[in-house]
Tab-separated table of C-alpha atoms (C1' of nucleotides) in Angstrom:
chain	number	residue	atom	x	y	z
B	42	UNK	CA	-25.761	-55.500	4.422
B	43	UNK	CA	-29.263	-54.488	5.264
B	44	UNK	CA	-29.260	-50.824	4.413
B	45	UNK	CA	-28.095	-48.916	1.407
B	46	UNK	CA	-29.295	-45.408	0.642
B	47	UNK	CA	-32.039	-45.512	-1.909
B	48	UNK	CA	-33.523	-42.945	-4.272
B	49	UNK	CA	-36.191	-41.881	-1.881
B	50	UNK	CA	-33.647	-41.139	0.822
B	51	UNK	CA	-31.380	-39.342	-1.589
B	52	UNK	CA	-34.274	-37.173	-2.646
B	53	UNK	CA	-35.098	-36.367	0.957
B	54	UNK	CA	-31.473	-35.513	1.621
B	55	UNK	CA	-31.226	-33.192	-1.271
B	56	UNK	CA	-34.546	-31.635	-0.330
B	57	UNK	CA	-33.144	-30.986	3.145
B	58	UNK	CA	-30.054	-29.471	1.692
B	59	UNK	CA	-32.176	-27.244	-0.466
B	60	UNK	CA	-34.366	-26.215	2.443
B	61	UNK	CA	-31.272	-25.216	4.379
B	62	UNK	CA	-30.093	-22.990	1.563
B	63	UNK	CA	-33.524	-21.467	1.150
B	64	UNK	CA	-33.773	-20.867	4.882
B	65	UNK	CA	-30.383	-19.180	4.932
B	66	UNK	CA	-31.390	-16.982	2.033
B	67	UNK	CA	-34.644	-16.125	3.741
B	68	UNK	CA	-32.936	-15.071	6.943
B	69	UNK	CA	-30.393	-13.043	4.988
B	70	UNK	CA	-33.196	-11.266	3.172
B	71	UNK	CA	-34.954	-10.486	6.438
B	72	UNK	CA	-32.209	-9.933	8.977
B	73	UNK	CA	-29.008	-9.804	6.995
B	74	UNK	CA	-25.982	-11.989	7.378
B	75	UNK	CA	-25.747	-10.892	10.987
B	76	UNK	CA	-28.937	-12.802	11.766
B	77	UNK	CA	-27.692	-16.004	10.205
B	78	UNK	CA	-26.498	-18.190	13.037
B	79	UNK	CA	-26.370	-21.846	12.136
B	80	UNK	CA	-28.976	-22.530	14.791
B	81	UNK	CA	-31.370	-19.984	13.285
B	82	UNK	CA	-30.924	-21.389	9.802
B	83	UNK	CA	-31.476	-24.919	11.040
B	84	UNK	CA	-34.611	-23.989	12.921
B	85	UNK	CA	-36.084	-22.234	9.908
B	86	UNK	CA	-35.220	-25.184	7.715
B	87	UNK	CA	-36.889	-27.500	10.197
B	88	UNK	CA	-33.797	-29.558	10.976
B	89	UNK	CA	-31.506	-29.873	13.958
B	90	UNK	CA	-28.418	-27.707	14.170
B	91	UNK	CA	-26.142	-30.663	13.725
B	92	UNK	CA	-27.887	-31.756	10.554
B	93	UNK	CA	-26.613	-28.692	8.768
B	94	UNK	CA	-23.191	-30.292	9.027
B	95	UNK	CA	-24.377	-33.351	7.142
B	96	UNK	CA	-24.641	-31.116	4.113
B	97	UNK	CA	-21.937	-28.505	4.570
B	98	UNK	CA	-18.563	-28.968	6.221
B	99	UNK	CA	-18.598	-25.482	7.731
B	100	UNK	CA	-20.833	-22.481	7.991
B	101	UNK	CA	-18.605	-20.652	5.554
B	102	UNK	CA	-19.158	-23.371	2.961
B	103	UNK	CA	-22.897	-23.107	3.407
B	104	UNK	CA	-22.861	-19.380	2.917
B	105	UNK	CA	-20.455	-19.516	0.056
B	106	UNK	CA	-23.073	-21.593	-1.689
B	107	UNK	CA	-25.867	-19.291	-0.594
B	108	UNK	CA	-24.004	-16.313	-1.976
B	109	UNK	CA	-23.250	-18.177	-5.177
B	110	UNK	CA	-26.896	-19.087	-5.667
B	111	UNK	CA	-28.243	-15.655	-4.911
B	112	UNK	CA	-25.603	-13.942	-6.983
B	113	UNK	CA	-26.174	-16.167	-9.943
B	114	UNK	CA	-29.844	-15.371	-9.802
B	115	UNK	CA	-29.081	-11.650	-9.867
B	116	UNK	CA	-26.582	-11.886	-12.667
B	117	UNK	CA	-28.959	-14.018	-14.682
B	118	UNK	CA	-31.777	-11.545	-14.276
B	119	UNK	CA	-29.551	-8.703	-15.367
B	120	UNK	CA	-28.182	-10.685	-18.305
B	121	UNK	CA	-31.681	-11.634	-19.394
B	122	UNK	CA	-32.832	-8.029	-19.367
B	123	UNK	CA	-29.763	-6.789	-21.195
B	124	UNK	CA	-30.015	-9.487	-23.844
B	125	UNK	CA	-33.264	-7.959	-25.059
B	126	UNK	CA	-31.413	-4.840	-26.172
B	127	UNK	CA	-29.169	-4.375	-29.149
B	128	UNK	CA	-26.890	-1.371	-28.641
B	129	UNK	CA	-24.323	-1.209	-25.871
B	130	UNK	CA	-26.011	1.944	-24.617
B	131	UNK	CA	-29.368	0.225	-24.274
B	132	UNK	CA	-27.809	-2.894	-22.842
B	133	UNK	CA	-26.106	-0.928	-20.104
B	134	UNK	CA	-29.285	0.996	-19.359
B	135	UNK	CA	-31.019	-2.336	-18.912
B	136	UNK	CA	-28.221	-3.526	-16.654
B	137	UNK	CA	-28.564	-0.492	-14.407
B	138	UNK	CA	-32.342	-0.600	-14.304
B	139	UNK	CA	-32.514	-4.284	-13.552
B	140	UNK	CA	-29.717	-4.240	-11.025
B	141	UNK	CA	-31.054	-1.247	-9.120
B	142	UNK	CA	-34.661	-2.258	-9.421
B	143	UNK	CA	-34.000	-5.646	-7.918
B	144	UNK	CA	-31.726	-4.246	-5.244
B	145	UNK	CA	-34.336	-1.743	-4.141
B	146	UNK	CA	-36.940	-4.496	-4.143
B	147	UNK	CA	-34.917	-6.539	-1.618
B	148	UNK	CA	-32.702	-4.003	0.047
B	149	UNK	CA	-31.635	-6.164	2.957
B	150	UNK	CA	-30.546	-8.970	0.692
B	151	UNK	CA	-28.852	-6.579	-1.685
B	152	UNK	CA	-26.957	-5.015	1.165
B	153	UNK	CA	-25.870	-8.430	2.416
B	154	UNK	CA	-24.699	-9.483	-1.023
B	155	UNK	CA	-22.938	-6.223	-1.757
B	156	UNK	CA	-21.513	-4.726	1.361
B	157	UNK	CA	-22.423	-6.229	4.715
B	158	UNK	CA	-19.477	-7.378	6.803
B	159	UNK	CA	-19.237	-11.151	6.451
B	160	UNK	CA	-16.854	-13.960	7.176
B	161	UNK	CA	-13.713	-13.609	5.035
B	162	UNK	CA	-14.354	-16.932	3.319
B	163	UNK	CA	-17.771	-15.707	2.282
B	164	UNK	CA	-16.378	-12.355	1.275
B	165	UNK	CA	-14.233	-14.162	-1.252
B	166	UNK	CA	-17.409	-15.326	-2.928
B	167	UNK	CA	-18.359	-11.708	-3.381
B	168	UNK	CA	-15.409	-11.195	-5.627
B	169	UNK	CA	-16.766	-13.937	-7.857
B	170	UNK	CA	-20.129	-12.197	-7.891
B	171	UNK	CA	-18.631	-8.892	-8.863
B	172	UNK	CA	-16.440	-10.480	-11.445
B	173	UNK	CA	-19.466	-12.165	-13.007
B	174	UNK	CA	-21.076	-8.771	-13.456
B	175	UNK	CA	-17.848	-7.381	-14.807
B	176	UNK	CA	-17.552	-10.193	-17.351
B	177	UNK	CA	-21.096	-9.612	-18.494
B	178	UNK	CA	-20.558	-5.907	-18.901
B	179	UNK	CA	-17.153	-6.366	-20.485
B	180	UNK	CA	-18.845	-8.389	-23.209
B	181	UNK	CA	-21.203	-5.573	-24.058
B	182	UNK	CA	-18.430	-3.022	-23.953
B	183	UNK	CA	-16.187	-5.087	-26.195
B	184	UNK	CA	-18.987	-5.534	-28.697
B	185	UNK	CA	-19.712	-1.834	-28.593
B	186	UNK	CA	-16.086	-0.996	-29.229
B	187	UNK	CA	-15.852	-3.536	-32.044
B	188	UNK	CA	-18.929	-2.129	-33.757
B	189	UNK	CA	-17.657	1.422	-33.415
B	190	UNK	CA	-20.532	2.445	-31.166
B	191	UNK	CA	-18.055	3.078	-28.348
B	192	UNK	CA	-14.579	4.610	-28.483
B	193	UNK	CA	-11.536	2.373	-27.971
B	194	UNK	CA	-11.011	1.337	-24.345
B	195	UNK	CA	-10.047	-1.600	-22.199
B	196	UNK	CA	-13.380	-3.396	-21.758
B	197	UNK	CA	-12.207	-5.201	-18.630
B	198	UNK	CA	-11.194	-2.044	-16.860
B	199	UNK	CA	-14.283	-0.165	-17.930
B	200	UNK	CA	-16.473	-3.023	-16.768
B	201	UNK	CA	-14.728	-3.333	-13.402
B	202	UNK	CA	-14.986	0.387	-12.780
B	203	UNK	CA	-18.642	0.398	-13.756
B	204	UNK	CA	-19.417	-2.421	-11.357
B	205	UNK	CA	-17.780	-0.416	-8.600
B	206	UNK	CA	-19.669	2.703	-9.575
B	207	UNK	CA	-22.964	0.869	-9.657
B	208	UNK	CA	-22.429	-0.814	-6.308
B	209	UNK	CA	-21.239	2.332	-4.598
B	210	UNK	CA	-24.089	4.385	-5.965
B	211	UNK	CA	-26.563	1.848	-4.608
B	212	UNK	CA	-25.185	1.517	-1.093
B	213	UNK	CA	-26.456	4.921	-0.027
B	214	UNK	CA	-30.010	4.382	-1.297
B	215	UNK	CA	-30.015	0.866	0.157
B	216	UNK	CA	-29.108	2.202	3.568
B	217	UNK	CA	-31.684	4.978	3.258
B	218	UNK	CA	-34.322	2.501	2.132
B	219	UNK	CA	-35.238	4.269	-1.073
B	220	UNK	CA	-33.616	6.000	-3.988
B	221	UNK	CA	-34.884	9.301	-5.278
B	222	UNK	CA	-36.637	8.784	-8.616
B	223	UNK	CA	-33.945	10.771	-10.395
B	224	UNK	CA	-31.116	8.565	-9.166
B	225	UNK	CA	-31.429	5.843	-11.750
B	226	UNK	CA	-31.662	8.029	-14.849
B	227	UNK	CA	-28.754	10.062	-13.524
B	228	UNK	CA	-26.762	6.898	-13.015
B	229	UNK	CA	-27.532	5.789	-16.545
B	230	UNK	CA	-26.381	9.136	-17.850
B	231	UNK	CA	-23.165	8.802	-15.889
B	232	UNK	CA	-22.520	5.346	-17.249
B	233	UNK	CA	-23.251	6.402	-20.804
B	234	UNK	CA	-20.729	9.181	-20.499
B	235	UNK	CA	-18.213	6.785	-18.983
B	236	UNK	CA	-18.664	4.413	-21.882
B	237	UNK	CA	-18.297	7.226	-24.366
B	238	UNK	CA	-21.757	6.826	-25.835
B	239	UNK	CA	-22.165	9.735	-28.232
B	240	UNK	CA	-25.056	11.998	-27.255
E	75	UNK	CA	-5.521	14.416	48.672
E	76	UNK	CA	-2.009	13.330	47.990
E	77	UNK	CA	-2.190	12.596	44.314
E	78	UNK	CA	-3.553	14.527	41.418
E	79	UNK	CA	-2.621	13.818	37.850
E	80	UNK	CA	0.006	16.249	36.730
E	81	UNK	CA	1.214	17.410	33.335
E	82	UNK	CA	3.940	14.848	33.119
E	83	UNK	CA	1.522	12.025	33.747
E	84	UNK	CA	-0.969	13.430	31.289
E	85	UNK	CA	1.742	13.575	28.687
E	86	UNK	CA	2.715	9.988	29.358
E	87	UNK	CA	-0.920	8.927	29.093
E	88	UNK	CA	-1.429	10.618	25.809
E	89	UNK	CA	1.847	9.198	24.552
E	90	UNK	CA	0.584	5.732	25.478
E	91	UNK	CA	-2.640	6.358	23.711
E	92	UNK	CA	-0.753	7.472	20.656
E	93	UNK	CA	1.528	4.440	20.758
E	94	UNK	CA	-1.510	2.190	20.853
E	95	UNK	CA	-2.941	3.792	17.760
E	96	UNK	CA	0.383	3.638	15.964
E	97	UNK	CA	0.794	-0.008	16.936
E	98	UNK	CA	-2.663	-0.830	15.643
E	99	UNK	CA	-1.927	0.937	12.387
E	100	UNK	CA	1.370	-0.903	12.092
E	101	UNK	CA	-0.217	-4.294	12.564
E	102	UNK	CA	-2.960	-3.416	10.084
E	103	UNK	CA	-0.346	-2.425	7.546
E	104	UNK	CA	1.546	-5.676	8.063
E	105	UNK	CA	-1.092	-8.287	8.784
E	106	UNK	CA	-4.398	-6.631	8.051
E	107	UNK	CA	-7.281	-6.146	10.407
E	108	UNK	CA	-7.385	-9.882	10.912
E	109	UNK	CA	-4.078	-9.733	12.764
E	110	UNK	CA	-5.251	-7.009	15.109
E	111	UNK	CA	-6.179	-8.717	18.348
E	112	UNK	CA	-6.168	-6.393	21.313
E	113	UNK	CA	-3.376	-8.454	22.844
E	114	UNK	CA	-1.215	-8.079	19.747
E	115	UNK	CA	-1.769	-4.342	19.622
E	116	UNK	CA	-0.979	-3.991	23.295
E	117	UNK	CA	2.207	-6.011	23.009
E	118	UNK	CA	3.416	-3.955	20.075
E	119	UNK	CA	2.606	-0.768	21.911
E	120	UNK	CA	4.522	-2.022	24.936
E	121	UNK	CA	1.584	-1.963	27.336
E	122	UNK	CA	-0.548	-4.609	28.996
E	123	UNK	CA	-3.717	-5.781	27.335
E	124	UNK	CA	-5.854	-4.208	29.988
E	125	UNK	CA	-4.227	-0.820	29.559
E	126	UNK	CA	-5.749	-0.483	26.124
E	127	UNK	CA	-9.059	-0.128	27.927
E	128	UNK	CA	-7.775	2.874	29.845
E	129	UNK	CA	-7.821	4.716	26.551
E	130	UNK	CA	-10.628	3.154	24.542
E	131	UNK	CA	-13.893	1.785	25.858
E	132	UNK	CA	-13.965	-1.046	23.310
E	133	UNK	CA	-11.868	-2.472	20.543
E	134	UNK	CA	-14.320	-1.072	18.024
E	135	UNK	CA	-13.756	2.423	19.392
E	136	UNK	CA	-10.020	2.000	19.087
E	137	UNK	CA	-10.270	0.899	15.493
E	138	UNK	CA	-12.815	3.500	14.596
E	139	UNK	CA	-10.179	6.015	15.587
E	140	UNK	CA	-7.451	4.132	13.758
E	141	UNK	CA	-9.541	4.107	10.605
E	142	UNK	CA	-10.371	7.757	11.026
E	143	UNK	CA	-6.740	8.698	11.419
E	144	UNK	CA	-5.503	6.624	8.517
E	145	UNK	CA	-8.338	7.695	6.271
E	146	UNK	CA	-7.831	11.330	7.025
E	147	UNK	CA	-4.190	11.010	6.120
E	148	UNK	CA	-5.143	9.482	2.779
E	149	UNK	CA	-7.788	12.030	1.981
E	150	UNK	CA	-5.428	14.844	2.925
E	151	UNK	CA	-2.694	13.549	0.670
E	152	UNK	CA	-5.110	13.276	-2.222
E	153	UNK	CA	-6.558	16.708	-1.545
E	154	UNK	CA	-3.092	18.228	-1.352
E	155	UNK	CA	-2.088	16.739	-4.696
E	156	UNK	CA	-5.309	17.775	-6.381
E	157	UNK	CA	-5.096	21.302	-5.039
E	158	UNK	CA	-1.978	21.886	-7.141
E	159	UNK	CA	-4.022	21.552	-10.316
E	160	UNK	CA	-6.448	23.991	-11.830
E	161	UNK	CA	-8.799	22.207	-14.227
E	162	UNK	CA	-11.218	19.517	-13.074
E	163	UNK	CA	-9.585	17.131	-15.523
E	164	UNK	CA	-6.148	17.633	-14.005
E	165	UNK	CA	-7.495	17.597	-10.490
E	166	UNK	CA	-9.120	14.220	-11.048
E	167	UNK	CA	-6.006	12.837	-12.670
E	168	UNK	CA	-4.102	13.889	-9.571
E	169	UNK	CA	-6.723	12.232	-7.372
E	170	UNK	CA	-6.383	8.945	-9.219
E	171	UNK	CA	-2.608	9.013	-9.307
E	172	UNK	CA	-2.243	9.874	-5.661
E	173	UNK	CA	-4.895	7.481	-4.481
E	174	UNK	CA	-3.595	4.526	-6.489
E	175	UNK	CA	0.037	5.345	-5.915
E	176	UNK	CA	-0.383	5.372	-2.180
E	177	UNK	CA	-2.584	2.281	-2.200
E	178	UNK	CA	-0.017	0.318	-4.177
E	179	UNK	CA	2.690	1.542	-1.836
E	180	UNK	CA	0.905	0.034	1.191
E	181	UNK	CA	-1.325	-2.596	-0.307
E	182	UNK	CA	-2.136	-4.384	2.926
E	183	UNK	CA	-3.208	-1.194	4.620
E	184	UNK	CA	-5.150	-0.058	1.573
E	185	UNK	CA	-6.970	-3.360	1.453
E	186	UNK	CA	-7.827	-3.108	5.131
E	187	UNK	CA	-9.125	0.419	4.744
E	188	UNK	CA	-11.060	-0.311	1.588
E	189	UNK	CA	-12.398	-3.798	1.607
E	190	UNK	CA	-11.246	-6.186	4.314
E	191	UNK	CA	-14.024	-7.693	6.400
E	192	UNK	CA	-14.094	-5.822	9.703
E	193	UNK	CA	-16.299	-5.387	12.710
E	194	UNK	CA	-19.565	-3.691	11.698
E	195	UNK	CA	-18.867	-0.731	13.966
E	196	UNK	CA	-15.569	-0.184	12.205
E	197	UNK	CA	-17.163	-0.705	8.834
E	198	UNK	CA	-19.349	2.286	9.568
E	199	UNK	CA	-16.210	4.378	9.721
E	200	UNK	CA	-15.453	3.316	6.187
E	201	UNK	CA	-18.559	5.029	4.976
E	202	UNK	CA	-17.205	8.248	6.420
E	203	UNK	CA	-13.940	7.647	4.626
E	204	UNK	CA	-15.635	7.095	1.312
E	205	UNK	CA	-17.897	10.031	1.796
E	206	UNK	CA	-14.908	12.250	2.501
E	207	UNK	CA	-13.456	11.283	-0.861
E	208	UNK	CA	-16.805	11.816	-2.500
E	209	UNK	CA	-17.139	15.305	-0.999
E	210	UNK	CA	-13.692	16.217	-2.197
E	211	UNK	CA	-14.402	15.022	-5.701
E	212	UNK	CA	-17.869	16.530	-5.742
E	213	UNK	CA	-16.271	19.905	-5.137
E	214	UNK	CA	-14.060	19.592	-8.194
E	215	UNK	CA	-16.923	18.336	-10.308
E	216	UNK	CA	-19.217	21.148	-9.217
E	217	UNK	CA	-16.530	23.710	-10.023
E	218	UNK	CA	-15.951	22.109	-13.400
E	219	UNK	CA	-19.640	22.192	-14.199
E	220	UNK	CA	-19.912	25.801	-13.056
E	221	UNK	CA	-17.009	26.880	-15.235
E	222	UNK	CA	-18.387	25.028	-18.223
E	223	UNK	CA	-15.429	22.645	-18.385
E	224	UNK	CA	-17.783	19.766	-17.641
E	225	UNK	CA	-21.309	19.135	-18.898
E	226	UNK	CA	-24.237	19.506	-16.493
E	227	UNK	CA	-24.516	16.629	-14.014
E	228	UNK	CA	-25.246	15.852	-10.386
E	229	UNK	CA	-21.824	16.317	-8.773
E	230	UNK	CA	-22.745	14.175	-5.761
E	231	UNK	CA	-23.789	11.227	-7.836
E	232	UNK	CA	-20.818	11.522	-10.164
E	233	UNK	CA	-18.476	11.731	-7.213
E	234	UNK	CA	-20.023	8.749	-5.440
E	235	UNK	CA	-19.867	6.636	-8.562
E	236	UNK	CA	-16.264	7.637	-9.185
E	237	UNK	CA	-15.252	6.674	-5.675
E	238	UNK	CA	-16.816	3.280	-6.262
E	239	UNK	CA	-15.097	2.928	-9.607
E	240	UNK	CA	-11.753	3.880	-8.157
E	241	UNK	CA	-12.030	1.535	-5.214
E	242	UNK	CA	-13.245	-1.380	-7.292
E	243	UNK	CA	-10.556	-0.896	-9.877
E	244	UNK	CA	-7.926	-0.993	-7.147
E	245	UNK	CA	-9.095	-4.096	-5.315
E	246	UNK	CA	-7.903	-6.449	-8.026
E	247	UNK	CA	-4.401	-4.971	-8.257
E	248	UNK	CA	-4.188	-4.821	-4.469
E	249	UNK	CA	-4.962	-8.504	-4.224
E	250	UNK	CA	-2.521	-9.303	-7.015
E	251	UNK	CA	0.158	-7.154	-5.399
E	252	UNK	CA	0.840	-4.956	-8.393
E	253	UNK	CA	-1.011	-3.077	-11.062
E	254	UNK	CA	0.045	-3.211	-14.654
E	255	UNK	CA	1.624	0.101	-15.656
E	256	UNK	CA	-1.216	0.795	-18.056
E	257	UNK	CA	-3.892	0.501	-15.384
E	258	UNK	CA	-3.611	4.001	-14.020
E	259	UNK	CA	-3.635	5.898	-17.309
E	260	UNK	CA	-6.542	3.758	-18.444
E	261	UNK	CA	-8.386	4.549	-15.240
E	262	UNK	CA	-7.772	8.251	-15.755
E	263	UNK	CA	-9.112	7.990	-19.274
E	264	UNK	CA	-12.202	6.236	-17.963
E	265	UNK	CA	-12.787	8.895	-15.352
E	266	UNK	CA	-12.292	11.701	-17.819
E	267	UNK	CA	-14.901	10.181	-20.084
E	268	UNK	CA	-17.235	9.709	-17.135
E	269	UNK	CA	-16.858	13.358	-16.212
E	270	UNK	CA	-17.482	14.441	-19.767
E	271	UNK	CA	-14.075	16.046	-20.218
E	272	UNK	CA	-13.916	17.026	-23.870
E	273	UNK	CA	-11.043	15.339	-25.704
F	122	DG	C1'	-40.084	-58.843	12.626
F	123	DC	C1'	-35.327	-58.011	12.666
F	124	DA	C1'	-30.522	-56.764	12.437
F	125	DA	C1'	-27.428	-53.517	10.122
F	126	DG	C1'	-26.187	-49.252	9.489
F	127	DG	C1'	-27.106	-44.648	7.892
F	128	DA	C1'	-29.752	-40.231	9.286
F	129	DT	C1'	-31.055	-37.068	12.861
F	130	DT	C1'	-31.051	-34.889	17.067
F	131	DG	C1'	-29.668	-31.161	20.277
F	132	DA	C1'	-27.235	-30.584	24.287
F	133	DA	C1'	-22.463	-30.362	25.431
F	134	DC	C1'	-18.098	-28.883	23.937
F	135	DC	C1'	-14.613	-25.835	22.776
F	136	DA	C1'	-11.880	-22.149	20.651
F	137	DT	C1'	-11.469	-17.508	20.305
F	138	DC	C1'	-10.890	-13.242	21.955
F	139	DA	C1'	-12.788	-9.086	23.971
F	140	DT	C1'	-13.238	-7.510	28.486
F	141	DT	C1'	-12.625	-7.225	33.528
F	142	DC	C1'	-10.439	-6.804	38.078
F	143	DA	C1'	-7.727	-7.880	42.205
F	144	DA	C1'	-3.101	-7.208	43.011
F	145	DT	C1'	0.753	-4.379	42.380
F	146	DC	C1'	3.413	-0.493	41.032
F	147	DC	C1'	4.166	4.620	40.732
F	148	DT	C1'	3.408	9.308	41.427
F	149	DT	C1'	2.249	13.044	44.231
F	150	DG	C1'	1.956	16.466	48.010
F	151	DG	C1'	3.155	16.873	52.576
J	18	DC	C1'	9.621	8.709	54.108
J	19	DC	C1'	4.671	8.236	54.017
J	20	DA	C1'	-0.077	7.566	52.881
J	21	DA	C1'	-3.481	8.310	49.253
J	22	DG	C1'	-4.977	7.123	45.201
J	23	DG	C1'	-4.401	6.808	40.313
J	24	DA	C1'	-1.956	3.826	36.661
J	25	DT	C1'	-0.631	-0.707	35.129
J	26	DT	C1'	-0.539	-5.422	34.872
J	27	DG	C1'	-1.923	-9.921	32.878
J	28	DA	C1'	-4.234	-13.849	34.180
J	29	DA	C1'	-9.012	-15.032	34.865
J	30	DT	C1'	-13.613	-14.333	33.132
J	31	DG	C1'	-17.347	-14.573	30.060
J	32	DA	C1'	-20.010	-14.299	25.888
J	33	DT	C1'	-20.629	-15.851	21.521
J	34	DG	C1'	-21.621	-19.198	18.374
J	35	DG	C1'	-19.520	-22.719	15.424
J	36	DT	C1'	-18.773	-27.620	15.789
J	37	DT	C1'	-19.017	-32.306	17.618
J	38	DC	C1'	-20.896	-36.758	19.142
J	39	DA	C1'	-23.279	-40.248	21.917
J	40	DA	C1'	-27.845	-41.464	21.871
J	41	DT	C1'	-31.801	-42.251	19.221
J	42	DC	C1'	-34.610	-42.766	15.259
J	43	DC	C1'	-35.523	-44.608	10.547
J	44	DT	C1'	-34.896	-47.136	6.483
J	45	DT	C1'	-33.668	-51.134	4.101
J	46	DG	C1'	-33.401	-55.946	2.558
J	47	DC	C1'	-34.276	-60.309	4.131
DNA sequence: GCAAGGATTGAACCATCATTCAATCCTTGG
DNA sequence: CCAAGGATTGAATGATGGTTCAATCCTTGC
């Protein structure tokens, strides 16, 4: 027994794995999911095609993880921004501003995460992403209802519908490349009405 | 010149074409877009694989037309139901009821039309579908704003966001197979709030 | 330095379908 | 009935791109 994987090797392995994920994310942000062949990801990561399969059993598994990582980052950013606010109305305004601001900052990535046609197995990960947003929003809605700031409603349904509204309202601007400056305030107004925020 | 296509032949051709579209729709409704190989469509239509290409230059063109046909049917049904109502509030309630009712009636088809991963060229057709709904709704919203039933708002944005909300709220139930009986009334309540319908 | 065995390579492999096309069948006008 | 030529067939073709694997390289402990 002359070889057993040691810390140094393990570190290199996990660095490779990380580079592959970062490379995949980078290509997604630049060329969308469509540009993400395994060969392209491998080349950008500086490894051979076959090495990708040391770390991920299939391409779908790799991209499930990529989606998970990227999505988590988005949800975290939105949650962080919303947590600075106190009322449900302000929290939701922060959600919209952060979500749209980040999406417009990286439109290609946002489009890939939200709407680009992808492998069905990866698409499933999108549901998780959207549900994470919905959970976040549902929390704010429930608190708002409990405190009397918002009228009685099913927080889950409201949150799900709002996620859909937000995503749909962004797809147009993302395709166009920019959103008119009035889009985001108008969207916030819409969402405030939908929540039943009293004017 | 001993052969020139005659009426009878033209009729047979267009019947074939129609059968192909119907077959494609049927398979979509039963097995989703994923089950729609050209060979499967051809077999169901009772023609050879190659004959499909007498009528459509590519598979994407075939399915663009299939999506267009199916979508138009949906939009028409919704428009017909909404046209029976007079206030924006009632019109939107009719939109939601018709849309969700039909979706839950043919969940597989609804999922394919709304959210299933498809060829990018076909996906583009979905945008048209969603925009058609948005236009329809925008008309009702604009009328409601003009009559003073609804508060001032950008009808296009409201309509787009509502389409997103509606679609998103249906994806869960479509995946689960059924919607709880309270889902639709709750969705109507949400949409009424979002429109600013006074209670 | 060396043998053991894991890590890495990248060209070959292969599965999946969309698409094509040579052969065949049918329809038409004479 | 015939010849012309379009319609139809379905097996072969081909493109794509994920996946594999024999060969090679590296690392480890002695």
